[in-house]
Structure formats: structure tokens, C-alpha cells
XYZ file of C-alpha atoms in Angstrom:
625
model
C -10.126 -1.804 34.159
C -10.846 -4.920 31.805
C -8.608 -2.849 29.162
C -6.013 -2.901 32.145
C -6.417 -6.798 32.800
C -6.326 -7.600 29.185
C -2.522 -5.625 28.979
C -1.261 -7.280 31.719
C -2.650 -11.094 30.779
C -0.861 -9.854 27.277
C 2.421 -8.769 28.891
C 2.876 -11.170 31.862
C 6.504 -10.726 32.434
C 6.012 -7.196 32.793
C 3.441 -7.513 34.949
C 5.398 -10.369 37.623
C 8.724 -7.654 37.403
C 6.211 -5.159 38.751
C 4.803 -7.387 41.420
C 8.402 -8.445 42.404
C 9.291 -4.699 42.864
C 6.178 -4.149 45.049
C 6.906 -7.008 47.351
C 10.177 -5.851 47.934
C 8.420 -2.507 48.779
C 6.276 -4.140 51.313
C 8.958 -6.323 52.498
C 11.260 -3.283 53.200
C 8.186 -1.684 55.145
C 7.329 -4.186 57.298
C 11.012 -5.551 58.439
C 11.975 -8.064 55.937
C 13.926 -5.785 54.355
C 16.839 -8.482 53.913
C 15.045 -10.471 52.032
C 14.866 -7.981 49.130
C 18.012 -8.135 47.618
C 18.374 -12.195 47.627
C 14.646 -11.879 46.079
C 15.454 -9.055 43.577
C 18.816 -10.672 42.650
C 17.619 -13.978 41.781
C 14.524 -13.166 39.731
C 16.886 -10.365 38.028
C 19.528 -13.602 37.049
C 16.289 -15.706 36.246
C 15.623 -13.491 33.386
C 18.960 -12.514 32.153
C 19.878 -16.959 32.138
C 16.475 -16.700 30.235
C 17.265 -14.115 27.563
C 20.506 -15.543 27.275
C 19.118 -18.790 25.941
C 17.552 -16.531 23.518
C 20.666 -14.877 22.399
C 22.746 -17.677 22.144
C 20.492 -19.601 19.958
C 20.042 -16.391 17.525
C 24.133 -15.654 17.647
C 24.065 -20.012 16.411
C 21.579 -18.374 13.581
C 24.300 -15.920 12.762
C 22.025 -13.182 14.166
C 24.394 -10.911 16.927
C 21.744 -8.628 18.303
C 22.145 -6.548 21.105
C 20.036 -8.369 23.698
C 24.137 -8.366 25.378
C 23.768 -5.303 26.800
C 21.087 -5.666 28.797
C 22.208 -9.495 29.930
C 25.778 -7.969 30.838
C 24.549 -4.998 32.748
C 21.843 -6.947 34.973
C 24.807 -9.130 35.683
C 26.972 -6.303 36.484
C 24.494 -4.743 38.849
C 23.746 -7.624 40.467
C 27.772 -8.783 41.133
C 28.237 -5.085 42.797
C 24.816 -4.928 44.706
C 22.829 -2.671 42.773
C 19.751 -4.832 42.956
C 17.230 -2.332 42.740
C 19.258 -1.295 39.391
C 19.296 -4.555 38.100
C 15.688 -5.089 38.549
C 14.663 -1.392 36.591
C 17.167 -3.116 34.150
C 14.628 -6.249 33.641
C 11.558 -4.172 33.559
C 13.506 -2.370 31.180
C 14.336 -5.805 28.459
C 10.680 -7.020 29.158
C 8.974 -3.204 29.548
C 10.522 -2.628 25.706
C 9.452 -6.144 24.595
C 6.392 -5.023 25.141
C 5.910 -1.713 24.512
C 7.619 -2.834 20.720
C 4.501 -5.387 20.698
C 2.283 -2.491 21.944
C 3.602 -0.008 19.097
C 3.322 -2.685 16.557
C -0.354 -3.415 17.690
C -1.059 0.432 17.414
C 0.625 1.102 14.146
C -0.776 -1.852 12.063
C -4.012 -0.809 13.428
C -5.105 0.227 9.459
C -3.666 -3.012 8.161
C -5.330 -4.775 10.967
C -8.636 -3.254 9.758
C -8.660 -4.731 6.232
C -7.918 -8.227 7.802
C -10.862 -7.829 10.685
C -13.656 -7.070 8.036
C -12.867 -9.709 5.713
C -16.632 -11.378 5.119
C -16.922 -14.894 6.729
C -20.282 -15.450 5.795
C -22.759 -15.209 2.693
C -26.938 -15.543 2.846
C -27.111 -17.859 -0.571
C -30.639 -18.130 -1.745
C -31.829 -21.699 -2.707
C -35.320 -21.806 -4.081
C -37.286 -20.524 -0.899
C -34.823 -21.136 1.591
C -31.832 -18.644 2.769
C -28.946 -21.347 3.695
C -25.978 -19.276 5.299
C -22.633 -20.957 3.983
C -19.094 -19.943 4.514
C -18.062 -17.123 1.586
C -15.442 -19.584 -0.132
C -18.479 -22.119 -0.560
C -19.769 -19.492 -2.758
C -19.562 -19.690 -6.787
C -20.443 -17.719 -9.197
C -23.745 -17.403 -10.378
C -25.176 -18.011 -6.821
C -27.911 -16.036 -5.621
C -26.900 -14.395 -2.457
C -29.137 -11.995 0.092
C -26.787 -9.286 1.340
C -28.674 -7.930 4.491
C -28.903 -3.736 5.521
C -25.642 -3.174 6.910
C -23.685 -6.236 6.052
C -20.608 -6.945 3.550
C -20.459 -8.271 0.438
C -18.997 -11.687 1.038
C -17.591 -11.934 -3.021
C -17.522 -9.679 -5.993
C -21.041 -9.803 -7.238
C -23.959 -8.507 -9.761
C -26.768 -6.602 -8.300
C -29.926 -7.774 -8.637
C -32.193 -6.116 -6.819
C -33.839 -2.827 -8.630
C -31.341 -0.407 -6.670
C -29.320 -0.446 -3.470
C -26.285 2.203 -2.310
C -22.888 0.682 -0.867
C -20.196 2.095 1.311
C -17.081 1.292 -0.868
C -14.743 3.832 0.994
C -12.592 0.746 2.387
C -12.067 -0.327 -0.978
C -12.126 2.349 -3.468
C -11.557 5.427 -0.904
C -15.302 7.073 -1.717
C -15.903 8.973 1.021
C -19.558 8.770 0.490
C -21.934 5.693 -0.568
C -22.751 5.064 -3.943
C -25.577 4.431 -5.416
C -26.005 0.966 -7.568
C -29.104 -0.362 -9.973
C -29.587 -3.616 -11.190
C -26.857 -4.483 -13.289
C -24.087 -2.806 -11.747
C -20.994 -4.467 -10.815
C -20.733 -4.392 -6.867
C -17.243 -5.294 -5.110
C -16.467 -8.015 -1.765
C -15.584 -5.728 0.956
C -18.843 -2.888 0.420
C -21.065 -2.585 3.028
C -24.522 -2.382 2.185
C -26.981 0.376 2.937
C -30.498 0.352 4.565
C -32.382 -2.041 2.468
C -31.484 -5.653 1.758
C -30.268 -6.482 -1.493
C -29.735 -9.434 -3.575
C -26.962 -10.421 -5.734
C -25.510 -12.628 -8.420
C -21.987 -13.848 -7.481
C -19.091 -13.880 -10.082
C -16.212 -14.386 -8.421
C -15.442 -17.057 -5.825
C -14.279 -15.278 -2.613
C -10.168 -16.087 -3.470
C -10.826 -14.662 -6.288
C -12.670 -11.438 -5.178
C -11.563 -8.231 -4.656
C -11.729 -8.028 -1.010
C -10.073 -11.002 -0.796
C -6.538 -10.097 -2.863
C -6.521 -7.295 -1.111
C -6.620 -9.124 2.319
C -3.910 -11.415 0.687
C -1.903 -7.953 -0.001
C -1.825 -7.064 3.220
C -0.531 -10.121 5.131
C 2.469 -10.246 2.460
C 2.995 -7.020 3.584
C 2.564 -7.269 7.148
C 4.873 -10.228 6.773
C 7.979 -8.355 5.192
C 11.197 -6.869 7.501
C 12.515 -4.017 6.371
C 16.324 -3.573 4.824
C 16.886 -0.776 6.597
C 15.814 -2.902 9.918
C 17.989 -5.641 9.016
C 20.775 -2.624 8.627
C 20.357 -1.138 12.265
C 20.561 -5.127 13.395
C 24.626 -4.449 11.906
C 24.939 -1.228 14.558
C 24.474 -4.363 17.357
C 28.306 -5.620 17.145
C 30.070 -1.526 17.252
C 27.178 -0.565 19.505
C 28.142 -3.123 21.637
C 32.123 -2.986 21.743
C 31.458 0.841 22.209
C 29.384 0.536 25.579
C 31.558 -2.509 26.722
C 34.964 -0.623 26.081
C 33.318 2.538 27.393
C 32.336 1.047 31.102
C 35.450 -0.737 31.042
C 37.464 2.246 30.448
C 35.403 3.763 33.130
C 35.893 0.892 35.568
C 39.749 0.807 35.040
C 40.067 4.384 35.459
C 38.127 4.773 38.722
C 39.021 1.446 39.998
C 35.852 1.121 41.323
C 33.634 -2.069 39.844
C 29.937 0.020 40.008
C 31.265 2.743 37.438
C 30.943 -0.271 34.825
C 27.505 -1.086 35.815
C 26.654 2.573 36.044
C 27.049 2.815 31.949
C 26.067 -0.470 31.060
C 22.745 0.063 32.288
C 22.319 3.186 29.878
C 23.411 1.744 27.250
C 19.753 1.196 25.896
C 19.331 -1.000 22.292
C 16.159 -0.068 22.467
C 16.542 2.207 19.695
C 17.930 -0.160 16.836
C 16.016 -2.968 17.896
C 12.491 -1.041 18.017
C 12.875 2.409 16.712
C 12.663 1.088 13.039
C 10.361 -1.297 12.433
C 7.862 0.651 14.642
C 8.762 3.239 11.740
C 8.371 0.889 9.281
C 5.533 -0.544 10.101
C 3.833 2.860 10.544
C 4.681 3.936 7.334
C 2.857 0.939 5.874
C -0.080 1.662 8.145
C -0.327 4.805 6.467
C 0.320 3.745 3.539
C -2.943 1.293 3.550
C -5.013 4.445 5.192
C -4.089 6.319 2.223
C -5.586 3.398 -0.415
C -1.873 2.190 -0.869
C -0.948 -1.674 -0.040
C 2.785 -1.697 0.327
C 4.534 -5.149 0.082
C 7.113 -4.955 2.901
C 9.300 -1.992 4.297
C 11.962 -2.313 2.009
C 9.716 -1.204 -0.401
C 9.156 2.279 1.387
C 12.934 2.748 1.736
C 12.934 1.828 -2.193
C 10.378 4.741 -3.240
C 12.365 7.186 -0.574
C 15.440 7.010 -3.376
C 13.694 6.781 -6.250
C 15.148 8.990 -8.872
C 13.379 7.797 -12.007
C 9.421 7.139 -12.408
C 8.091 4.742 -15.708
C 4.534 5.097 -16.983
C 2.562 2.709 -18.801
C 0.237 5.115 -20.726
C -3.457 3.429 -21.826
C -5.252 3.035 -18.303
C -2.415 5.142 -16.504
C -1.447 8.320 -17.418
C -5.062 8.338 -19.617
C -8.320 7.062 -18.418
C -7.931 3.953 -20.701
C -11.399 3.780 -22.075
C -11.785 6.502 -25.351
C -14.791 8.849 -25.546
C -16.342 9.978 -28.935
C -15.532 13.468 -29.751
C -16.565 14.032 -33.439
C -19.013 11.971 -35.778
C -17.884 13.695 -39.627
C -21.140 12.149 -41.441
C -20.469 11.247 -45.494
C -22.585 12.988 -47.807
C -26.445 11.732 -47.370
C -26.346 10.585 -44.273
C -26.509 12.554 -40.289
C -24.964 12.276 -37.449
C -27.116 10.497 -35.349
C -27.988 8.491 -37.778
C -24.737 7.074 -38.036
C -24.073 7.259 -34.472
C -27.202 4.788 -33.891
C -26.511 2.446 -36.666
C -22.518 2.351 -35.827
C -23.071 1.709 -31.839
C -26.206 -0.871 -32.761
C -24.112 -3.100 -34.527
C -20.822 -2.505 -31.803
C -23.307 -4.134 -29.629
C -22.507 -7.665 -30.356
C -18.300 -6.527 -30.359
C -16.333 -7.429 -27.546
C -13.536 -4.329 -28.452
C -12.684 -1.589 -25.727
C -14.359 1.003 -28.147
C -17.556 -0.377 -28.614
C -18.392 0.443 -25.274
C -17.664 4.382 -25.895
C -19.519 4.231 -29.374
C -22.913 2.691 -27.148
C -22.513 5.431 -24.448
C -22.054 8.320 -26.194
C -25.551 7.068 -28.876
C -27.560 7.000 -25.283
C -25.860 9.905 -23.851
C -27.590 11.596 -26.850
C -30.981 9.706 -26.342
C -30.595 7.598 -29.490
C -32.092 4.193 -28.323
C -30.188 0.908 -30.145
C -31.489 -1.418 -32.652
C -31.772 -5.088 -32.354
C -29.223 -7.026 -35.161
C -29.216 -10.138 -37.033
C -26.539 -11.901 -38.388
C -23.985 -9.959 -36.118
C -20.031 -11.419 -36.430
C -16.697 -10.190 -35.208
C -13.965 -9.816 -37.576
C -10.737 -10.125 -35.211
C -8.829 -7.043 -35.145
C -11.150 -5.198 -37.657
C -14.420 -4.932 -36.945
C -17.676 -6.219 -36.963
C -20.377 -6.733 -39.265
C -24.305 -7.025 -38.831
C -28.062 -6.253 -40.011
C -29.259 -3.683 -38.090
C -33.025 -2.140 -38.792
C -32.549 -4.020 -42.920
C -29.317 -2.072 -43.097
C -26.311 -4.206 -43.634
C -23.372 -2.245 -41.216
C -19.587 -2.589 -41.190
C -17.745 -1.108 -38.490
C -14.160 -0.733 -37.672
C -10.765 -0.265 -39.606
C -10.323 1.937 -42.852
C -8.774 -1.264 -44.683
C -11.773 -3.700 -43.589
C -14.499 -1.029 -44.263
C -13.197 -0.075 -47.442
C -13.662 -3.668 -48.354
C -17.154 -3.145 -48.309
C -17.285 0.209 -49.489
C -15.060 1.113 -52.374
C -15.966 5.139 -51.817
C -14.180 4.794 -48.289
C -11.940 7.887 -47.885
C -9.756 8.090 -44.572
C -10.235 11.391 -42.132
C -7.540 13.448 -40.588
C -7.073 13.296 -37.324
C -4.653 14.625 -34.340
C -2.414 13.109 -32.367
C -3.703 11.156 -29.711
C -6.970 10.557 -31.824
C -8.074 7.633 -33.700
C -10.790 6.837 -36.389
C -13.264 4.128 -36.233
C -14.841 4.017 -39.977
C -18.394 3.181 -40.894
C -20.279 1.884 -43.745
C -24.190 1.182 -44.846
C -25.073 -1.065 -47.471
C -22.036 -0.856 -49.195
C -21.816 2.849 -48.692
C -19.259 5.161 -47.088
C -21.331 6.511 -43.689
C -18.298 8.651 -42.316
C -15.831 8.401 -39.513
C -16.079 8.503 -35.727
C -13.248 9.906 -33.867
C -12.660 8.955 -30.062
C -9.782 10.057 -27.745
C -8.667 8.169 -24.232
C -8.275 11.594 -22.068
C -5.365 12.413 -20.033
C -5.880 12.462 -16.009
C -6.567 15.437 -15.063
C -3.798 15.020 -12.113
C -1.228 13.488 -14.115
C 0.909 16.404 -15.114
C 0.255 18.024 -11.283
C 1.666 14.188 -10.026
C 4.318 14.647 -12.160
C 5.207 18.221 -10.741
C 4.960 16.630 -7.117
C 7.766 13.324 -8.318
C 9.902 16.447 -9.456
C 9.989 18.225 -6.010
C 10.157 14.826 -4.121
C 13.787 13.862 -6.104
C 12.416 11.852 -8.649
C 14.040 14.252 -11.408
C 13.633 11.953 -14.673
C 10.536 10.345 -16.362
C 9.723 7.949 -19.029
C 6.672 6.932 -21.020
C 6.447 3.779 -22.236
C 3.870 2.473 -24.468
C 2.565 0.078 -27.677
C 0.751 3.242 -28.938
C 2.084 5.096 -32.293
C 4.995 7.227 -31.484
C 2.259 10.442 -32.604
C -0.274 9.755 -30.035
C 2.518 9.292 -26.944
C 4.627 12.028 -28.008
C 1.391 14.096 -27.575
C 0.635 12.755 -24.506
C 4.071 13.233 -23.428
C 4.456 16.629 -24.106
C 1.372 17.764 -22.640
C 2.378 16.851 -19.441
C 5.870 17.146 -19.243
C 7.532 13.642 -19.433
C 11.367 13.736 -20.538
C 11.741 10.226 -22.316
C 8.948 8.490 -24.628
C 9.583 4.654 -25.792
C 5.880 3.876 -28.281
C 5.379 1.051 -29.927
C 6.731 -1.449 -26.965
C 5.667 -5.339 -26.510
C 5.876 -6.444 -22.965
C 9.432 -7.334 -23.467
C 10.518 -4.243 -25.160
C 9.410 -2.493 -21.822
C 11.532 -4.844 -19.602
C 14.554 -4.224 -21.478
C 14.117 -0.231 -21.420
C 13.983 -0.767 -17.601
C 16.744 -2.476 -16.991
C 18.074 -0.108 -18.828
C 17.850 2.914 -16.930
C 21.512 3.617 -14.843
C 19.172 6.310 -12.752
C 18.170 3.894 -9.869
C 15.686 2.982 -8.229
C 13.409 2.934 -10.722
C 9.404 3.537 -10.199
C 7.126 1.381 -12.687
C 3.410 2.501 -12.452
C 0.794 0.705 -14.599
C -2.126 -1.061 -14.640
C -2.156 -4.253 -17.168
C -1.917 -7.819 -17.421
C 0.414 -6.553 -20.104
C 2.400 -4.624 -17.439
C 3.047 -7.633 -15.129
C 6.768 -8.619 -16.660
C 7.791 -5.014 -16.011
C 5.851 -4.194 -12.731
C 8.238 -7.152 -11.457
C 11.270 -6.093 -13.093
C 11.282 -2.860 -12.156
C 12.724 -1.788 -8.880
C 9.522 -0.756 -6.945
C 6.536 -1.531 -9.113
C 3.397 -0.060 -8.562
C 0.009 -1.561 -9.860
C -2.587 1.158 -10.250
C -6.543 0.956 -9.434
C -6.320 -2.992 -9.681
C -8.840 -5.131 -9.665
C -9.078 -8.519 -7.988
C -6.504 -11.035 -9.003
C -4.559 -9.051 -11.838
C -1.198 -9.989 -12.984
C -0.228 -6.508 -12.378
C -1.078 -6.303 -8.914
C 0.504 -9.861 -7.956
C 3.536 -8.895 -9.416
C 3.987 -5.505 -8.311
C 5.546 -4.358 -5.178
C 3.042 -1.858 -4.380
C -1.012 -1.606 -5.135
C -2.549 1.473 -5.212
C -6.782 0.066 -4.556
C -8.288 3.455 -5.798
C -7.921 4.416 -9.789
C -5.928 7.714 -9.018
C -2.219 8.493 -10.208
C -1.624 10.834 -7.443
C -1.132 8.177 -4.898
C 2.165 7.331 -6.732
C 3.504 10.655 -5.685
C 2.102 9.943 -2.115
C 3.883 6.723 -1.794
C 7.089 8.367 -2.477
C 6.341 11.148 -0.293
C 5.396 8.304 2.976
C 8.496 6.579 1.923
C 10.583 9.572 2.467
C 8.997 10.469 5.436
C 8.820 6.906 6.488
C 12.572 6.435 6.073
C 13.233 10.207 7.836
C 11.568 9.375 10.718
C 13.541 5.910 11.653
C 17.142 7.355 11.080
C 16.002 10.406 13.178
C 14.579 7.876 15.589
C 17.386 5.812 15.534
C 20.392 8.195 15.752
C 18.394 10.222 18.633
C 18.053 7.246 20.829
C 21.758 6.290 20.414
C 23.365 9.980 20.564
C 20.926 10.460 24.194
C 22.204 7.177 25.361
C 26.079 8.223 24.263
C 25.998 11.151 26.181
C 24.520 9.508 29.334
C 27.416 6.744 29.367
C 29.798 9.735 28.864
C 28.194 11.179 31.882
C 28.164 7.994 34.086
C 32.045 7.188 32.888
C 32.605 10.011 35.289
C 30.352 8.878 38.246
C 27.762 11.405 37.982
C 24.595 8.728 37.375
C 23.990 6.367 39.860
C 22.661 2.888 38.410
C 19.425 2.949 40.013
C 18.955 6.125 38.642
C 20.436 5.142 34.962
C 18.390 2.394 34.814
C 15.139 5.022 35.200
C 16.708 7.393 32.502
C 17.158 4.612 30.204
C 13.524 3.391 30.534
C 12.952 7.242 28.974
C 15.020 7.174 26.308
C 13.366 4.134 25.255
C 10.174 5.548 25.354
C 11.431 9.039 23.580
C 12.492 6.342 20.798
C 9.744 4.806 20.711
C 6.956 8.007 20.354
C 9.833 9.458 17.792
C 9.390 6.098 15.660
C 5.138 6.303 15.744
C 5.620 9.306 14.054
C 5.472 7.573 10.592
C 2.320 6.603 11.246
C 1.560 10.032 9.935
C -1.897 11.402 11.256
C -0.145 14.845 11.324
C 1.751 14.308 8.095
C -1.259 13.402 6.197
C -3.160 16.512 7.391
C -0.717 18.704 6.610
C -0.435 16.848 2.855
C -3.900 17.824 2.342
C -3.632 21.630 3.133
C -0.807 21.675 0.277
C -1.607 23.990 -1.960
C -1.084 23.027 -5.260
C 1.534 23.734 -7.595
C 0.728 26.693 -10.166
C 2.187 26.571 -13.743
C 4.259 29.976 -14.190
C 2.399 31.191 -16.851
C -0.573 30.816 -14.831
C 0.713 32.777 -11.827
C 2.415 35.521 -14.448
């Protein structure tokens, strides 16, 4: 009942065209039954004066929609004494004004989600005092309690002993993960059973929760091309149904055969069909960890025909594991291995990192070091345990030790060289590994239409020609600056063009591209600011998705469209002859609108999704031989 009261506060028009129909009904019943068609009348030309203020001031915009129709036909009915017609025709304008709201409610429902959990508040510890301050008071190195259950107000440091968080509405884990002290923890996760505190290091604009909030108005915001295109079916849609009644009228001779098809000619499906569709495929877009910048963006990735990949971060996993240690003569493995990832402690380059996890992956603890200093695009020297140890390039080591000898290696490998007071140690070799779904996401583009594929990179031409051919991309560009990628973009004559990457570095081309997607970003990236859409989870695959909902997307509001108008066709036809009363139009119009209407929620894709996930997966031939 309250749900009941709530819809008809919210749709108030609605609700006093049904209340206007029931006192005719009780008028009629109890002998007033003249009344009802002065009553009916008026409040049906009360409406139609008020949407016609409406139209007139869009058609002064330059806007012709198709709001006509329904103003002419309630007219119409009204001049030949169908009142009880004209009245079904109101609650029809104001019954699809709101069930459009009502579908628009229901299919931004996901969208709506992010926006409704955005943290408000944040627990900041001061001394012995918890003061409760608004999240954007909050800076970073605040202390902040984060109670069982709550959300992280900003992007934050744990620094409680341990905690687990519920991440699944940012990264799309489906179950919570567990943190220690230390661990980076993201705005947005919900904390589990036991309070936790945390070091803030991000203000909340600049959090991760936040940008993705940000995201998803922008996107909320946009119109679709494709709905600005059924908007240009309102002037022949128009002339059609006028010329057709009139035909009708002049024909018969008889006035009513004009209202009879006026009143079926419904616009309900170009002015609701597609941005319901629209707006559902961005709904399930965002339920499938994609943020999608506008419709026109979905209709973009439904004719995509050629898909660009940044490689470091996208196609690999961007951060290079050791593989090998090859020790020099007199010296072992882990011996090397401790020293080398000792003195990478105090480097700030993206393979120190793997050189420290893979010495404590093999229990070899690290050594404090003195004198530690960072040689800029070389390496890094420092006193570790009385040794003195240079890491880094062949040319910089070999500075230091004049028996330095460079190592093969294969494509897609690099060398990170090592020497000990003034000693060649030996060579470490690290790889960034491929996704293990990127050739399978490739497959998928293939079989959506997206039939060519580029690689473009500022790797060695070895290393992405490797990559490249173990997963089956057609054209490889290596060695490209930022503007070198641009220019092999624009390009491409195979349009629209995907761009998928993951970079600051990837920003200019993310924007010039035709769709660009920014994948697994992080807070307030170039990359995601400039790209069209944002895929929140580190997976490749959802590129392929994102076509595939675009497609469907797209499907769905043509189908949705072209239904409603070839039903409503055929009923005019039918009523040109006589055969539909108005009264009884104006009923089988309100269904048609309605049939549009359910056809258009389909993009919201609960069934779509589930049938996505029991795809089986593409088999390589030789693997099925």
C-alpha cells in the first residue's frame, strides 16, 4: 500500500486521469450521466492545451517530436464525441510519461546503486577522541576508525593488524578479502566483523569510489545517437498517420474514421523504446564492472570493426616476475638473489618490486644498506652486508665491473645485470606474462565482428612481435611514444576503432580513438578520464563483453522500435477501414506501448548475462583434433 501511495504522489497526473474516469463512472451510475462528457471533454482539452505549450516551445528549440499525435487525436475525439476515447488517449500521453520514468527508474537501478553507497561520513581519530566529519574533510594521513560493516569513506592504508573487506562493488570479488597491516584498502569496501583503523591517502575526490561515482553521473547524463536518430522518425511518422486518417476520413466521409487512427498512432515507441534500451544497456554494463560514458558509446562498440591494444599492463600483467637467476662463476643463486633485491630496496623502478618478491618467495630475508643511490634509468648502487652492489643495465654495471658479459635471452625477456665489489655476480631474467584470457578475448572480438587487431607498444619490436604472435594479433606497431600511437589510430580506415589500455601514457590515444576503453583503473588516472569507457576490475575480457552488450544493446532498441511502429501501422490500416472503434483503439494503443516498453527492458540483460556465462569456451583446433 505505501509502495502504491508513493507511485501515485510520483505520477500525479496519472493518478487525477484515473480519478476523472471513475467519477464519470459513478456519475453515469447514479443519473448524472450528462455531466460526463462536458467533464471528460474539458479535462481531456486541459491536457492536450497543456502539452501543447510543451511542444511548441521544443518545435521554437528546433526539436519536432511527436507529442502531435497524441494532441491532434484527443482533439479529434473530442470534436466528434468520442470522450471516453479521448480520455484513454490522455491516460495514454501521461500513462507513457510515466511508465518511461518508471522504466528509467528500474533500469538505472545498477547505476543508481554506485551513487546510493557513496560514503558520507568518516570516524577520524584525534588523540582520544573519535570526531565524525564529512569524507571530503578528510586528508591524507588522517587516522580514521572504519566500524564492522561500514564503508571506507577514502582510499586508505590499513592499520590495524588484519581486517577482510567486501570489494565486490568495486573490483567484482565475489568473496571478501582478506587485508594485514600495510595493505592498500580502496573507498567504496565494506568492512567485515571487526573494526578497523586506517591511514587515509587520498582525499575523497580523489579516491577511488569517488571517480567512479563521478563516472557514472557522466554517464547517466549522456543521450544516445541512436535516440536522437528515432527523434528524426517524428516528422514521416507523423505525415504518415496524419495523411493516413485523412485519407480515411475523405474516403468514408465520415469525421470519426480520422479519430479512429489517430488514436493508434502511438509514439510511444520512438520516444521511449530507446533510451529505455539504452539506458539498460548501461545498467548492465555497470553490473558487469563496466562504466560506460553515454549510449552513444554502446552503439559505438556495436560497429566496431577494429580493436587497439596497449601491451605493458594490458594484454600482459604489467609487473615482470623473475624466471632465471644464471649466477657468474663463484657466486649462487640465492646469494645473488638476496644481495641484488637488498639493494633494489631503496629503487623506485617497476622491477625492483619483482626482484624483492621473488628473494622472499624463496625465504631469503633482505639486508639493511648504506649509502643506497639511484642512478636514473640505470640502476642503483648501495652497501649491502660490507658488499658494495650495482644493479641494473649491462652498460652501467659493466662500469663497475670490467668482466661484465651480457646473457642471451628470448623474446619477451629482459636482463637485469648484477655486480659485487667490482665483480661480475650474473644476470637475472624477468618476463611480464601474458593474460591468460587475452588470446580467448581476442577469439570472442573475432566472432563479435571485430575482424582486425593491432598492438601497439614502446617495447622492442622482439618482445611485441612475440607477444603478438602468441595470441594472434594481425598488426604490431613497437617502439611508439604517445604520439606515435595517436597517429597509427587515426590512421586506421577500418572504423570504429576500439582503444584498450591502461596508462597515463595511454590517455592521448584513449581520447582519440573512437571508443576508448581504460582498463582496471585506478582512482583519478588520465586514462580513465579520458576514455569513453572504464572497465573497474583488471580483466581484458570485459572488452569483449562491452562489445557484446553494445550489440545486444543496440539489437534490442531497433527491434523495439520497428515492432512498436509496424503493430501500430497495421492497426491504423485496420481502423482506415472502420473496423476499430476509438474507444477501443485508444485501449489497444495503451498495449502496444507497453509491448514496447517490456521489448526495450530487455537490454537490461538479466537473461543475456546468464546465458553469457554458460558459453562454453572457444577450443583451439588443434586442441579439439
Amino acid at each position: 500500500m505505501v509502495v502504491l501511495l508513493k507511485l501515485a504522489r510520483r505520477y500525479w497526473v496519472v493518478t487525477l486521469t484515473l480519478a476523472i474516469g471513475l467519477l464519470g463512472g459513478v456519475l453515469a451510475l447514479t443519473g448524472a450521466g450528462a455531466a460526463v462528457p462536458w467533464i471528460f471533454s474539458v479535462y481531456a482539452l486541459g491536457v492536450a492545451a497543456w502539452q501543447a505549450v510543451g511542444m511548441v516551445r521544443d518545435m521554437l528549440r528546433g526539436h519536432w517530436g511527436l507529442d502531435v499525435l497524441a494532441i491532434t487525436a484527443i482533439v479529434s475525439t473530442v470534436l466528434v464525441g468520442e470522450f471516453v476515447a479521448a480520455l484513454i488517449v490522455v491516460l495514454m500521453l501521461t500513462g507513457g510519461e510515466a511508465l518511461e520514468d518508471y522504466a528509467n527508474r528500474r533500469a538505472k537501478r545498477e547505476l543508481d546503486a554506485l551513487l546510493d553507497r557513496a560514503p558520507q561520513l568518516a570516524h577520524r581519530i584525534e588523540g582520544d577522541r573519535i570526531v565524525d566529519v564529512r569524507a571530503d574533510e578528510v586528508r591524507p594521513g588522517d587516522v580514521l576508525l572504519v566500524r564492522p560493516g561500514e564503508i571506507v569513506p577514502v582510499d586508505a592504508v590499513l592499520s590495524s593488524k588484519e581486517t577482510s573487506m567486501d570489494q565486490s562493488s568495486i573490483t567484482g570479488e565475489s568473496i571478501p578479502v582478506g587485508k594485514v597491516a600495510g595493505d592498500e584498502v580502496l573507498s567504496g569496501a565494506v568492512n567485515g566483523p571487526a573494526a578497523a583503523e586506517v591511514v587515509a591517502t587520498a582525499t575523497a575526490a580523489e579516491s577511488q569510489y569517488q571517480q567512479i561515482v563521478a563516472l557514472v553521473k557522466a554517464a547517466a547524463a549522456s543521450k544516445a545517437p541512436v535516440v536522437r536518430l528515432a527523434d528524426r522518425y517524428a516528422v514521416p511518422f507523423t505525415v504518415f498517420s496524419l495523411a493516413l486518417g485523412g485519407l480515411a476520413w475523405w474516403l468514408s466521409g465520415d469525421p470519426v474514421r480520422f479519430a479512429e487512427v489517430l488514436v493508434l498512432a502511438t509514439p510511444c515507441p520512438l520516444l521511449i523504446a530507446a533510451p529505455v534500451a539504452f539506458i539498460g544497456g548501461m545498467s548492465r554494463s555497470a553490473r558487469n564492472g563496466i562504466i560506460v560514458k553515454g549510449g552513444g558509446v554502446l552503439e559505438q562498440l556495436a560497429a566496431a570493426k577494429t580493436a587497439v591494444f596497449d601491451k605493458t599492463g594490458t594484454l600482459t600483467h604489467g609487473s615482470p616476475e623473475l624466471t632465471e637467476v644464471r649466477a657468474a662463476s663463484g657466486f649462487r643463486e640465492d646469494e645473488v638473489l638476496r644481495l641484488v633485491a637488498s639493494a633494489e630496496q631503496y629503487s623506485s623502478h617497476v622491477l625492483a618490486a619483482s626482484m624483492i618478491d621473488a628473494a622472499r618467495e624463496r625465504g631469503l630475508p633482505l639486508l639493511e644498506g648504506d649509502g643506497a643511490r639511484e642512478h636514473t634509468a640505470n640502476g642503483v648502487a648501495a652497501r649491502v652486508d660490507g658488499h658494495d652492489v650495482v644493479v641494473g643495465k649491462f652498460t652501467f654495471v659493466a662500469e663497475h665491473a670490467p668482466d661484465a658479459r651480457q646473457t642471451e635471452i628470448a623474446p619477451g625477456e629482459l636482463a637485469i645485470y648484477a655486480a659485487v665489489d667490482g665483480r661480475f655476480a650474473g644476470a637475472l631474467l624477468a618476463s611480464d606474462r601474458l593474460r591468460d584470457n587475452a588470446k580467448a578475448t581476442l577469439d570472442r572480438l573475432r566472432d563479435l565482428g571485430v575482424g582486425q587487431t593491432m598492438m601497439l607498444t614502446g617495447d622492442s619490436q622482439a618482445t611485441a612481435d612475440h607477444i603478438a604472435a602468441e595470441i594472434g594479433i594481425t598488426s604490431v606497431r613497437a617502439g611508439c611514444l604517445p604520439a606515435d600511437k595517436v597517429h597509427e589510430v587515426a590512421s586506421i580506415t577500418d572504423r570504429p576503432v576500439i582503444m584498450v589500455g591502461d596508462g597515463v601514457n595511454d590517455a592521448p590515444v584513449l581520447a582519440a580513438a573512437d571508443v576508448g576503453i581504460a582498463m582496471g583503473a585506478r582512482g583519478a588516472t588520465a586514462a580513465s578520464e579520458s576514455a569513453a569507457a572504464v572497465i573497474l576490475v583488471d580483466d581484458i575480457s570485459r572488452t569483449a563483453t562491452a562489445v557484446q552488450i553494445g550489440r545486444d544493446t543496440v539489437r534490442i532498441a531497433l527491434q523495439s522500435i520497428w515492432l512498436g511502429i509496424a503493430v501500430s501501422v497495421g492497426l491504423m490500416i485496420v481502423a482506415a477501414f472502420g473496423l476499430i472503434p476509438a474507444t477501443a483503439g485508444a485501449l489497444l494503443q495503451e498495449v502496444v506501448d507497453l509491448i514496447a516498453i517490456l521489448a526495450a527492458l530487455r537490454a537490461i540483460g538479466g537473461r543475456l548475462d546468464a546465458r553469457e556465462r554458460v558459453r562454453p569456451e572457444r577450443v583451439p583446433a588443434t586442441a579439439a583434433a
